[in-house]
Amino acid sequence: MLRIPCPFCGTRDHSEFSYGGDASVDYPALDAPAEAWLEAVFQRENIDGVQEETWQHLHGCRMWIIVERDTRTHEIHSVRPAHPGMAQTQSPERGPADRS
Amino acid sequence: MTARRLPNSGHIDRTQALSFTWDGEPLKGYAGDTLASALLANNQQVLGRSFKYHRPRGLMSAGVEESGALVTVGQGARRDANVRATTQELYHGLVAQGQNAWPSVRLDVGAVNGLFGRFFSAGFYYKTFMGLPPFEWGRGTGMWMRYEKIIRKAAGMGKASRAPDPDPYEHAHAYCELLVVGSGPAGRAAALSAAQAGLDVVLVEQDAVLGGDSLSQPQARADLAQEIKTLSTAGVRLMPRTTAFGLYDGGVAGLLERVTDHVATPAPWMPRQRFWTLRAQYTVVAAGALERHVAFGNNDRPGVMTANSARIYLNRFGIRGGEDILIATNNDSAYSCAQNLAQAGAHIKLIDARDTVPRQLRAQAEQSGIALHTGMAPLNALGTKGVTAVELAQGNPGNWRQAGVVECDLALISGGWSPIVNLLSHRGIQPVWDAQQACFLPAPTTEPLALAGSAAGIWDQAACVRSGQAATQCALAHLAGQPVPKADQPSGGWEGAITPLYEVSVPRRNPKAFVDPQHDVTTEDIRLAHREGYVSVEHLKRYTTLGMATDQGKMGNIIGLALMAQALGKEIPEVGTTTFRPPYTPISIGALKGRNIGGHFRPLRRTPLHDWNLKQGGTMTMAGLWHRPWYFAGTGETIGDAYVREAETVRRTVGLCDVTSLGKIAIQGPDATELLNRVYSNPFAKLPVGKARYGIMLRDDGFVMDDGTSWRLGETEYFMTTTTAHAGKVMAFLEELLQTRWSNLRVHVTSVSEQWAGVAVAGPLSRQVLESCTEDPGCVADSTLPFMGVLETTLKGGIPCRIARISFSGERAFEVYVPSDFGPTVMQALWDSARPLRGCLYGLEALGALRIEKGHVTGAELDGRVTVEDAGLGRMASDKKSYIGSALRKRPDMTRKNRPRLVGIFPRDRREIFNAGSLLCAADHVEGYGEGWITAVTHSPALGHWIGLGFINGGYGEWQNREVIAADPLRKGNTGVEIVSPHMFDADGERVYG
Ligand SMILES: [Zn+2]
């Protein structure tokens, strides 16, 4: 079982979260050509190492977060809100609200 | 073997005698006994029959590694098979039986298998049966299955009860800063020093009593009792009878607590076992080490066991296992055992495979009257149902010659020690071979865990204590975020070095020598596998089944690896080892399921109208997690009668249906319209306030995700409904879009599914029903609330409500939503006005009939592989705007003409019935996957015969007037059908305007 430090709730079991997908994908504009969408929707790297992935704290605050995780060890390097505005309000000084 | 309980020794409670039965024979033991020690005290030798050869087996150990005394405990539904007698606590009235034998373990007819031993060698099944001709003809599977049944009967273990498990189990959760696994000297030292440093500590011990190896020391236990009291006072949470069976990511440990397995009649409210998920910041593994056997002839005879287990039976249980005892060792550890047994009055012959023995040990042995011979090892055990003598070998490992016979009634073996590194293996930490200690030790790791005691290969007790304290220092440093110090306690601690000894044999003699006694894997099996070309340990394991029994190789793995290495001409580290996986010891399925059975198997969602529906005689059905009314049967009505009547009534007068389970989402903010316009495939930009619109959402890949309606309540506010099945998915997707892709949109989405109760009021008289319930009857008039109109108003009694004129049934209909708490009141009011109009309550079955007649799609059709065009809704999807899925829905394969399209289905003979799930095939080609499939069927009251919805390649245009077969080979067989337009009733949709 992974333990994910939610930036809003603190460290929680991964069973509270649902996996989204590859957080490095830049989704194209809605009117972008099909090729760009094919790339974004179907083309994935199978990373052996650290990757960024989106998770939602589904059974918690329901926020989408970006988790930097090592696919080999499951070690979690960092977690931040997926919403860029939210991420800004959580400056490093304030740190994640870890009330595990 | 002549085992007997000695007077006044051991740590059992002699004031509490316990009666139990073994294979029907009444016996007595004491509180504090295990089943194994009680059987031993009663001099019971043959306790089991082996897996393949049905050889008699007795106690081989005193712990979790036991591979001989596997017994069946309990009766009836509580019969538990393959229980290790060594870990089962004795209780009053315990009923135990031998297994894999008939009529009993002492006299087993199946033992004849032993005579045909060569048929059961490694890979025998595969080689013999897989090669039979039927396999070449492609009919082999049936043949194999027949043989397999016979083989399974001949080889086997205990039989589980087939009755449902009557015992309750529980899941529990806990958190601590430091988890200590094992309560031996190292574990206790770690726990105490950590608690004194202020840490929150949990100490788990698989045994019923805390103490670990200290329990098998001859000294009094007063010190130990005091030490445990100190631990408890210091705040350590002590968890005996609890096995840490697995370590997982994030410091999570799986624990199994056996709560009442030792109690004769447990209180009915107590769980039998408790499955703990413990989250620890740091873990100290002080799990100890297991003593190894040595492979020699007939080393599985009852009366052959590990040296340390005899020491445990003597010092902890007060039982001397024999009178004339042969002890064979290759290391220092067996000497204290020899001394203890000699002091207990046994005649001891001690043979040591080493040429030289430390002087001090030799002197101790001589003082205790022990005859010590060096350079000797056991070659072959004699005796059938118990050892009577052992043939010896002289020389050194790899070069033995036969050297006489020694009579004995107990043979104790110490082949060295294997630290219990299983838990680290769970974390992906591969053990490393330490040639000096002849054992695997865990490799250094960055995981938040440390090893202590003999689990780290430390044999000296004082050093074990120091290693426990050192492990606590590591924990403290880790918790403080400081660099973790390196372990400074070196492994080892014996005076003389161990001489590796795995097998003893001499040329031209090859009695059966067991490596993995539980699966009857012999030294010859390993060599056979090698001769047949197996070089990888992982393959060797699977081919010979070495280490695949319930002990997971605790007893035989290392010997097997050593033999394989020898056969390959390599060293053990080059051969490697297999990976240990959780659980460390077997855990019951019951503990895994906990309370999640029966009604608690999954969460249950009830609508606010649930009780009301039941009171009206509703029969419920599951829709996802929801309980929804299925049908409301009148007196004497079947489900078929009921839903047909309900559907008919809706078309004739009016019906009410609880639709609360639909997903409901509040969408608020200046950019609400923009959001909807981007997620729905049809236009939403110009939906006026006070209007609702049916909408279809696609996924990024262009397939349909869900359909529903959105109601514009105000300039910046919408009320969205989704299907019951996809409510959660749609909500999470909207949140994802707003937080990850479109963070600049000023919109909030809030699930309000639980806040609103919903009722569909459908049928020609639906408006009349609403008129008598609204405060202003005029508000639901056609002029103020036309088709797709939306209204926020109040019902009589001042109850706020939202009404939209939406129809799923094809009739004039309304969806009425009120705050959940008002649900039953409002439903009652609606029913009070619908009943006099000869209206009805209707359930999911009638809802289905009505929507199938209309060709409206739902979850059965929108299965994730369907495009808007497939669902017959292509015209709704906009070509003028861009939205989620608009780019990829134009891919060539998704736009090809002959994709399966939604169609209606009639039976050719209108009296016929057909089934959902049938394949649609051209009449002249009923084969393979056919041309399509049927998703839903119903009897149509409006049309008077059975109808269906489904998909067929090319759709209605391609198949009208062609002969089609609905093929249902496993149930109904073939039915001739006609493909029709999916709009089977009121195709022009006039009735919604009523
Ligand atoms: Zn959260």
Short mmCIF file of C-alpha atoms in Angstrom, two decimals, chain B residues 119-496:
data_model
loop_
_atom_site.label_atom_id
_atom_site.label_comp_id
_atom_site.label_asym_id
_atom_site.label_seq_id
_atom_site.Cartn_x
_atom_site.Cartn_y
_atom_site.Cartn_z
CA PHE B 119 6.49 -42.22 -10.30
CA PHE B 120 6.28 -39.22 -8.01
CA SER B 121 9.66 -37.68 -8.75
CA ALA B 122 10.14 -34.12 -9.97
CA GLY B 123 8.10 -33.20 -13.01
CA PHE B 124 6.56 -36.66 -13.15
CA TYR B 125 3.05 -35.41 -13.77
CA TYR B 126 4.02 -33.16 -16.60
CA LYS B 127 6.31 -35.65 -18.28
CA THR B 128 3.97 -38.58 -18.08
CA PHE B 129 0.60 -37.09 -18.78
CA MET B 130 1.44 -34.12 -20.93
CA GLY B 131 3.21 -36.48 -23.34
CA LEU B 132 0.22 -38.73 -23.84
CA PRO B 133 -1.09 -38.95 -27.41
CA PRO B 134 -4.37 -37.11 -26.71
CA PHE B 135 -2.33 -33.94 -26.21
CA GLU B 136 -1.05 -34.24 -29.71
CA TRP B 137 -4.55 -34.61 -31.03
CA GLY B 138 -5.66 -31.54 -29.18
CA ARG B 139 -7.99 -33.48 -26.90
CA GLY B 140 -5.46 -33.87 -24.15
CA THR B 141 -6.94 -31.48 -21.66
CA GLY B 142 -9.79 -33.79 -20.74
CA MET B 143 -7.35 -36.66 -20.33
CA TRP B 144 -5.09 -34.60 -18.11
CA MET B 145 -8.03 -33.52 -15.98
CA ARG B 146 -9.00 -37.15 -15.42
CA TYR B 147 -5.51 -38.15 -14.32
CA GLU B 148 -5.14 -35.02 -12.26
CA LYS B 149 -8.15 -36.01 -10.17
CA ILE B 150 -6.57 -39.36 -9.35
CA ILE B 151 -3.23 -37.78 -8.60
CA ARG B 152 -4.81 -35.17 -6.36
CA LYS B 153 -6.52 -37.91 -4.39
CA ALA B 154 -3.27 -39.75 -3.85
CA ALA B 155 -1.26 -36.68 -2.91
CA GLY B 156 -2.67 -34.07 -0.66
CA MET B 157 -3.13 -32.40 2.63
CA GLY B 158 -6.00 -31.79 5.01
CA LYS B 159 -9.52 -31.20 3.82
CA ALA B 160 -11.17 -27.87 4.51
CA SER B 161 -14.74 -27.75 5.71
CA ARG B 162 -17.21 -27.07 2.92
CA ALA B 163 -19.64 -25.32 5.27
CA PRO B 164 -19.66 -21.51 5.51
CA ASP B 165 -17.23 -20.21 8.12
CA PRO B 166 -19.34 -19.45 11.20
CA ASP B 167 -16.71 -17.26 12.88
CA PRO B 168 -16.58 -13.47 12.77
CA TYR B 169 -13.40 -11.70 11.72
CA GLU B 170 -12.40 -8.09 12.05
CA HIS B 171 -10.29 -5.49 10.30
CA ALA B 172 -8.48 -2.96 12.45
CA HIS B 173 -6.13 -0.07 11.83
CA ALA B 174 -3.34 1.36 13.91
CA TYR B 175 -0.46 3.78 13.78
CA CYS B 176 2.81 3.91 15.64
CA GLU B 177 6.20 5.50 15.39
CA LEU B 178 8.11 2.28 15.87
CA LEU B 179 7.00 -1.25 15.09
CA VAL B 180 9.13 -3.99 16.62
CA VAL B 181 8.65 -7.47 15.19
CA GLY B 182 9.66 -10.17 17.65
CA SER B 183 9.91 -10.18 21.44
CA GLY B 184 13.21 -11.98 21.88
CA PRO B 185 16.15 -10.28 23.60
CA ALA B 186 16.82 -7.96 20.63
CA GLY B 187 13.19 -7.00 20.10
CA ARG B 188 12.62 -6.27 23.77
CA ALA B 189 15.76 -4.18 23.95
CA ALA B 190 14.71 -2.17 20.91
CA ALA B 191 11.18 -1.63 22.23
CA LEU B 192 12.27 -0.61 25.70
CA SER B 193 14.95 1.83 24.62
CA ALA B 194 12.57 3.37 22.09
CA ALA B 195 9.74 3.76 24.59
CA GLN B 196 12.14 5.31 27.07
CA ALA B 197 13.19 7.75 24.36
CA GLY B 198 9.53 8.77 24.08
CA LEU B 199 8.51 6.87 20.95
CA ASP B 200 5.10 5.36 20.44
CA VAL B 201 5.99 1.66 20.12
CA VAL B 202 4.11 -1.46 19.11
CA LEU B 203 5.74 -4.81 19.82
CA VAL B 204 4.25 -7.80 17.98
CA GLU B 205 4.96 -11.42 18.80
CA GLN B 206 3.53 -14.38 16.87
CA ASP B 207 3.79 -16.60 19.95
CA ALA B 208 1.15 -16.64 22.67
CA VAL B 209 3.76 -15.59 25.21
CA LEU B 210 6.30 -12.80 24.91
CA GLY B 211 9.96 -13.69 25.24
CA GLY B 212 11.13 -15.37 22.06
CA ASP B 213 14.30 -17.32 22.68
CA SER B 214 14.31 -16.30 26.35
CA LEU B 215 11.42 -18.72 26.84
CA SER B 216 13.60 -21.67 25.95
CA GLN B 217 16.38 -20.75 28.36
CA PRO B 218 16.64 -23.09 31.36
CA GLN B 219 16.71 -20.24 33.91
CA ALA B 220 13.62 -19.13 35.76
CA ARG B 221 11.36 -16.68 33.99
CA ALA B 222 11.03 -14.19 36.83
CA ASP B 223 13.41 -11.78 35.09
CA LEU B 224 11.47 -12.05 31.86
CA ALA B 225 8.15 -11.36 33.56
CA GLN B 226 9.65 -8.27 35.18
CA GLU B 227 11.12 -7.12 31.87
CA ILE B 228 7.76 -7.41 30.12
CA LYS B 229 6.07 -5.49 32.92
CA THR B 230 8.67 -2.73 32.45
CA LEU B 231 7.91 -2.64 28.71
CA SER B 232 4.23 -2.27 29.41
CA THR B 233 4.82 0.44 32.00
CA ALA B 234 7.05 2.30 29.55
CA GLY B 235 4.06 2.51 27.21
CA VAL B 236 4.92 -0.19 24.69
CA ARG B 237 1.77 -1.66 23.15
CA LEU B 238 2.32 -5.41 23.46
CA MET B 239 0.60 -7.61 20.88
CA PRO B 240 1.14 -11.32 21.50
CA ARG B 241 -0.47 -13.93 19.21
CA THR B 242 0.10 -11.43 16.41
CA THR B 243 2.12 -12.18 13.29
CA ALA B 244 3.60 -9.45 11.15
CA PHE B 245 2.91 -11.39 7.96
CA GLY B 246 3.94 -8.74 5.45
CA LEU B 247 5.68 -5.40 5.05
CA TYR B 248 4.41 -3.02 2.39
CA ASP B 249 5.07 0.44 0.95
CA GLY B 250 4.97 3.47 3.18
CA GLY B 251 5.81 1.66 6.40
CA VAL B 252 2.62 -0.37 6.30
CA ALA B 253 2.71 -3.72 8.06
CA GLY B 254 0.05 -6.40 7.79
CA LEU B 255 -0.60 -8.04 11.14
CA LEU B 256 -2.74 -11.04 11.95
CA GLU B 257 -3.92 -11.27 15.54
CA ARG B 258 -5.33 -14.63 16.59
CA VAL B 259 -7.88 -13.46 19.12
CA THR B 260 -9.74 -16.62 20.11
CA ASP B 261 -7.97 -19.49 18.37
CA HIS B 262 -6.74 -20.57 21.81
CA VAL B 263 -10.11 -20.30 23.58
CA ALA B 264 -12.34 -23.34 24.10
CA THR B 265 -15.63 -21.44 23.87
CA PRO B 266 -15.08 -17.88 22.70
CA ALA B 267 -17.64 -15.24 23.53
CA PRO B 268 -19.93 -14.83 20.52
CA TRP B 269 -19.05 -11.15 20.13
CA MET B 270 -15.33 -11.80 19.92
CA PRO B 271 -13.73 -12.03 16.47
CA ARG B 272 -11.77 -15.18 15.79
CA GLN B 273 -8.95 -13.21 14.19
CA ARG B 274 -8.17 -9.58 13.64
CA PHE B 275 -6.45 -8.31 10.51
CA TRP B 276 -4.46 -5.19 11.34
CA THR B 277 -3.17 -2.61 8.94
CA LEU B 278 -0.48 -0.89 10.94
CA ARG B 279 1.25 2.21 9.67
CA ALA B 280 4.66 2.62 11.25
CA GLN B 281 7.19 5.37 10.78
CA TYR B 282 9.99 2.90 11.37
CA THR B 283 10.23 -0.85 11.77
CA VAL B 284 12.73 -3.00 13.66
CA VAL B 285 12.72 -6.58 12.46
CA ALA B 286 13.89 -8.79 15.30
CA ALA B 287 12.15 -11.88 13.96
CA GLY B 288 14.90 -14.33 14.92
CA ALA B 289 16.35 -17.21 12.96
CA LEU B 290 15.27 -20.73 12.06
CA GLU B 291 17.44 -23.77 12.62
CA ARG B 292 18.16 -25.80 9.50
CA HIS B 293 17.94 -29.51 8.95
CA VAL B 294 20.49 -31.57 7.03
CA ALA B 295 19.57 -33.87 4.16
CA PHE B 296 20.50 -37.47 4.97
CA GLY B 297 18.81 -40.84 4.51
CA ASN B 298 15.31 -41.04 5.95
CA ASN B 299 15.81 -37.72 7.70
CA ASP B 300 12.03 -37.37 7.86
CA ARG B 301 11.50 -40.24 10.28
CA PRO B 302 9.45 -39.37 13.37
CA GLY B 303 12.00 -38.74 16.09
CA VAL B 304 14.28 -36.63 13.90
CA MET B 305 13.94 -32.95 14.76
CA THR B 306 15.97 -29.79 15.06
CA ALA B 307 18.21 -29.51 18.11
CA ASN B 308 16.75 -26.22 19.23
CA SER B 309 13.21 -27.58 19.19
CA ALA B 310 14.23 -30.28 21.69
CA ARG B 311 15.64 -27.48 23.84
CA ILE B 312 12.32 -25.63 23.61
CA TYR B 313 10.30 -28.72 24.48
CA LEU B 314 12.60 -29.33 27.44
CA ASN B 315 12.96 -25.86 28.91
CA ARG B 316 9.61 -24.31 28.02
CA PHE B 317 7.30 -27.30 28.18
CA GLY B 318 9.19 -29.57 30.60
CA ILE B 319 9.34 -32.47 28.15
CA ARG B 320 12.37 -34.61 27.49
CA GLY B 321 11.94 -35.86 23.96
CA GLY B 322 13.96 -39.06 24.38
CA GLU B 323 16.28 -41.08 26.57
CA ASP B 324 19.04 -42.02 24.17
CA ILE B 325 19.62 -38.95 22.10
CA LEU B 326 21.92 -38.44 19.15
CA ILE B 327 22.72 -34.81 18.45
CA ALA B 328 24.36 -33.97 15.13
CA THR B 329 25.65 -30.48 14.51
CA ASN B 330 27.98 -28.39 12.41
CA ASN B 331 28.01 -25.35 14.70
CA ASP B 332 28.25 -24.25 18.33
CA SER B 333 24.56 -23.75 18.97
CA ALA B 334 23.65 -27.37 19.67
CA TYR B 335 26.03 -27.62 22.62
CA SER B 336 23.79 -25.85 25.11
CA CYS B 337 20.92 -28.04 23.99
CA ALA B 338 23.07 -31.13 24.61
CA GLN B 339 24.01 -29.86 28.02
CA ASN B 340 20.40 -29.09 29.00
CA LEU B 341 19.22 -32.54 27.91
CA ALA B 342 22.11 -34.26 29.69
CA GLN B 343 21.24 -32.41 32.86
CA ALA B 344 17.65 -33.61 32.40
CA GLY B 345 18.94 -37.18 32.57
CA ALA B 346 19.19 -38.17 28.91
CA HIS B 347 22.13 -40.11 27.46
CA ILE B 348 23.65 -37.88 24.85
CA LYS B 349 25.90 -38.73 21.95
CA LEU B 350 27.01 -35.58 20.23
CA ILE B 351 28.56 -35.71 16.76
CA ASP B 352 30.02 -32.60 15.17
CA ALA B 353 30.75 -32.43 11.45
CA ARG B 354 33.67 -30.14 12.20
CA ASP B 355 37.17 -31.47 12.72
CA THR B 356 37.87 -29.17 15.59
CA VAL B 357 35.58 -27.92 18.31
CA PRO B 358 36.30 -24.93 20.56
CA ARG B 359 38.08 -26.12 23.70
CA GLN B 360 35.56 -24.64 26.05
CA LEU B 361 32.63 -26.39 24.40
CA ARG B 362 34.48 -29.67 24.44
CA ALA B 363 35.21 -29.26 28.15
CA GLN B 364 31.58 -28.42 28.90
CA ALA B 365 30.41 -31.52 27.04
CA GLU B 366 32.82 -33.73 28.90
CA GLN B 367 31.73 -32.29 32.24
CA SER B 368 28.13 -33.09 31.43
CA GLY B 369 28.99 -36.68 30.53
CA ILE B 370 28.36 -36.17 26.85
CA ALA B 371 30.20 -38.40 24.39
CA LEU B 372 31.51 -36.05 21.69
CA HIS B 373 32.80 -37.23 18.28
CA THR B 374 34.10 -34.80 15.69
CA GLY B 375 34.25 -35.20 11.92
CA MET B 376 31.03 -37.20 11.96
CA ALA B 377 27.57 -36.70 10.56
CA PRO B 378 24.30 -38.65 10.31
CA LEU B 379 24.01 -40.80 7.18
CA ASN B 380 20.74 -42.69 7.45
CA ALA B 381 17.99 -42.96 10.04
CA LEU B 382 16.73 -46.46 10.81
CA GLY B 383 13.31 -47.47 12.11
CA THR B 384 9.96 -47.21 10.36
CA LYS B 385 7.48 -45.34 12.49
CA GLY B 386 10.13 -43.79 14.67
CA VAL B 387 13.87 -43.56 14.69
CA THR B 388 15.60 -46.49 16.45
CA ALA B 389 19.16 -45.91 15.30
CA VAL B 390 21.20 -43.75 12.99
CA GLU B 391 23.92 -44.87 10.63
CA LEU B 392 26.85 -42.48 10.82
CA ALA B 393 29.35 -41.16 8.34
CA GLN B 394 32.90 -40.06 8.96
CA GLY B 395 35.01 -37.62 7.03
CA ASN B 396 34.08 -34.13 5.97
CA PRO B 397 31.43 -32.48 3.81
CA GLY B 398 31.56 -33.87 0.29
CA ASN B 399 33.73 -36.76 1.30
CA TRP B 400 31.93 -39.08 3.68
CA ARG B 401 32.36 -42.77 4.35
CA GLN B 402 30.12 -45.03 6.36
CA ALA B 403 31.11 -45.37 10.02
CA GLY B 404 28.90 -47.51 12.22
CA VAL B 405 25.48 -47.30 13.76
CA VAL B 406 24.30 -45.55 16.91
CA GLU B 407 21.12 -46.59 18.65
CA CYS B 408 18.91 -43.73 19.76
CA ASP B 409 15.26 -42.87 20.23
CA LEU B 410 15.65 -39.22 19.26
CA ALA B 411 17.93 -37.66 16.66
CA LEU B 412 18.49 -33.92 16.87
CA ILE B 413 19.96 -32.04 13.97
CA SER B 414 21.50 -28.61 13.71
CA GLY B 415 22.58 -27.70 10.19
CA GLY B 416 23.11 -24.02 10.99
CA TRP B 417 20.72 -21.09 11.24
CA SER B 418 18.81 -19.04 8.71
CA PRO B 419 17.94 -15.49 9.80
CA ILE B 420 14.30 -14.68 9.07
CA VAL B 421 14.77 -12.15 6.27
CA ASN B 422 11.33 -12.78 4.76
CA LEU B 423 9.88 -9.43 5.80
CA LEU B 424 12.76 -7.58 4.13
CA SER B 425 12.28 -9.65 1.02
CA HIS B 426 8.72 -8.28 0.92
CA ARG B 427 10.26 -4.83 0.59
CA GLY B 428 12.39 -5.94 -2.35
CA ILE B 429 15.56 -6.20 -0.28
CA GLN B 430 17.32 -9.24 -1.67
CA PRO B 431 19.31 -11.22 0.89
CA VAL B 432 23.05 -11.64 0.42
CA TRP B 433 24.89 -14.87 1.16
CA ASP B 434 27.30 -14.64 4.07
CA ALA B 435 29.78 -17.48 3.58
CA GLN B 436 31.26 -17.06 7.05
CA GLN B 437 27.95 -17.60 8.84
CA ALA B 438 26.64 -19.88 6.06
CA CYS B 439 23.37 -18.00 5.80
CA PHE B 440 21.56 -15.28 3.91
CA LEU B 441 21.68 -11.84 5.50
CA PRO B 442 19.69 -8.84 4.31
CA ALA B 443 21.47 -6.29 2.18
CA PRO B 444 21.76 -2.69 3.42
CA THR B 445 18.69 -0.64 2.63
CA THR B 446 17.39 2.91 2.61
CA GLU B 447 13.96 1.72 3.74
CA PRO B 448 12.90 2.96 7.17
CA LEU B 449 13.70 -0.31 8.86
CA ALA B 450 16.52 -1.99 10.75
CA LEU B 451 17.35 -5.52 11.74
CA ALA B 452 18.32 -6.71 15.17
CA GLY B 453 19.28 -9.95 16.89
CA SER B 454 19.61 -13.28 15.16
CA ALA B 455 17.55 -11.94 12.24
CA ALA B 456 20.75 -9.99 11.54
CA GLY B 457 22.88 -13.10 12.00
CA ILE B 458 23.94 -12.20 15.56
CA TRP B 459 24.14 -15.34 17.68
CA ASP B 460 25.35 -14.00 21.02
CA GLN B 461 22.62 -12.90 23.39
CA ALA B 462 24.36 -9.85 24.82
CA ALA B 463 25.19 -8.72 21.29
CA CYS B 464 21.55 -9.24 20.34
CA VAL B 465 20.49 -6.86 23.11
CA ARG B 466 23.02 -4.27 21.91
CA SER B 467 21.82 -4.65 18.34
CA GLY B 468 18.25 -3.97 19.47
CA GLN B 469 19.35 -0.76 21.17
CA ALA B 470 21.35 0.21 18.09
CA ALA B 471 18.28 -0.32 15.92
CA THR B 472 16.37 2.12 18.11
CA GLN B 473 19.12 4.70 17.53
CA CYS B 474 18.54 4.24 13.79
CA ALA B 475 14.81 4.78 14.32
CA LEU B 476 15.37 7.93 16.37
CA ALA B 477 17.75 9.36 13.78
CA HIS B 478 15.29 8.60 10.98
CA LEU B 479 12.38 10.19 12.83
CA ALA B 480 14.49 13.28 13.54
CA GLY B 481 15.39 13.51 9.88
CA GLN B 482 19.06 12.93 10.63
CA PRO B 483 21.43 10.52 8.86
CA VAL B 484 20.83 6.98 10.07
CA PRO B 485 23.90 5.42 11.76
CA LYS B 486 25.28 2.20 10.33
CA ALA B 487 24.69 -0.97 12.28
CA ASP B 488 27.81 -1.57 14.34
CA GLN B 489 26.94 -5.02 15.67
CA PRO B 490 28.82 -7.55 13.57
CA SER B 491 27.08 -10.77 12.66
CA GLY B 492 28.29 -14.02 14.17
CA GLY B 493 29.21 -14.64 17.79
CA TRP B 494 30.09 -18.30 17.94
CA GLU B 495 33.44 -19.36 19.31
CA GLY B 496 34.08 -21.81 16.51
#
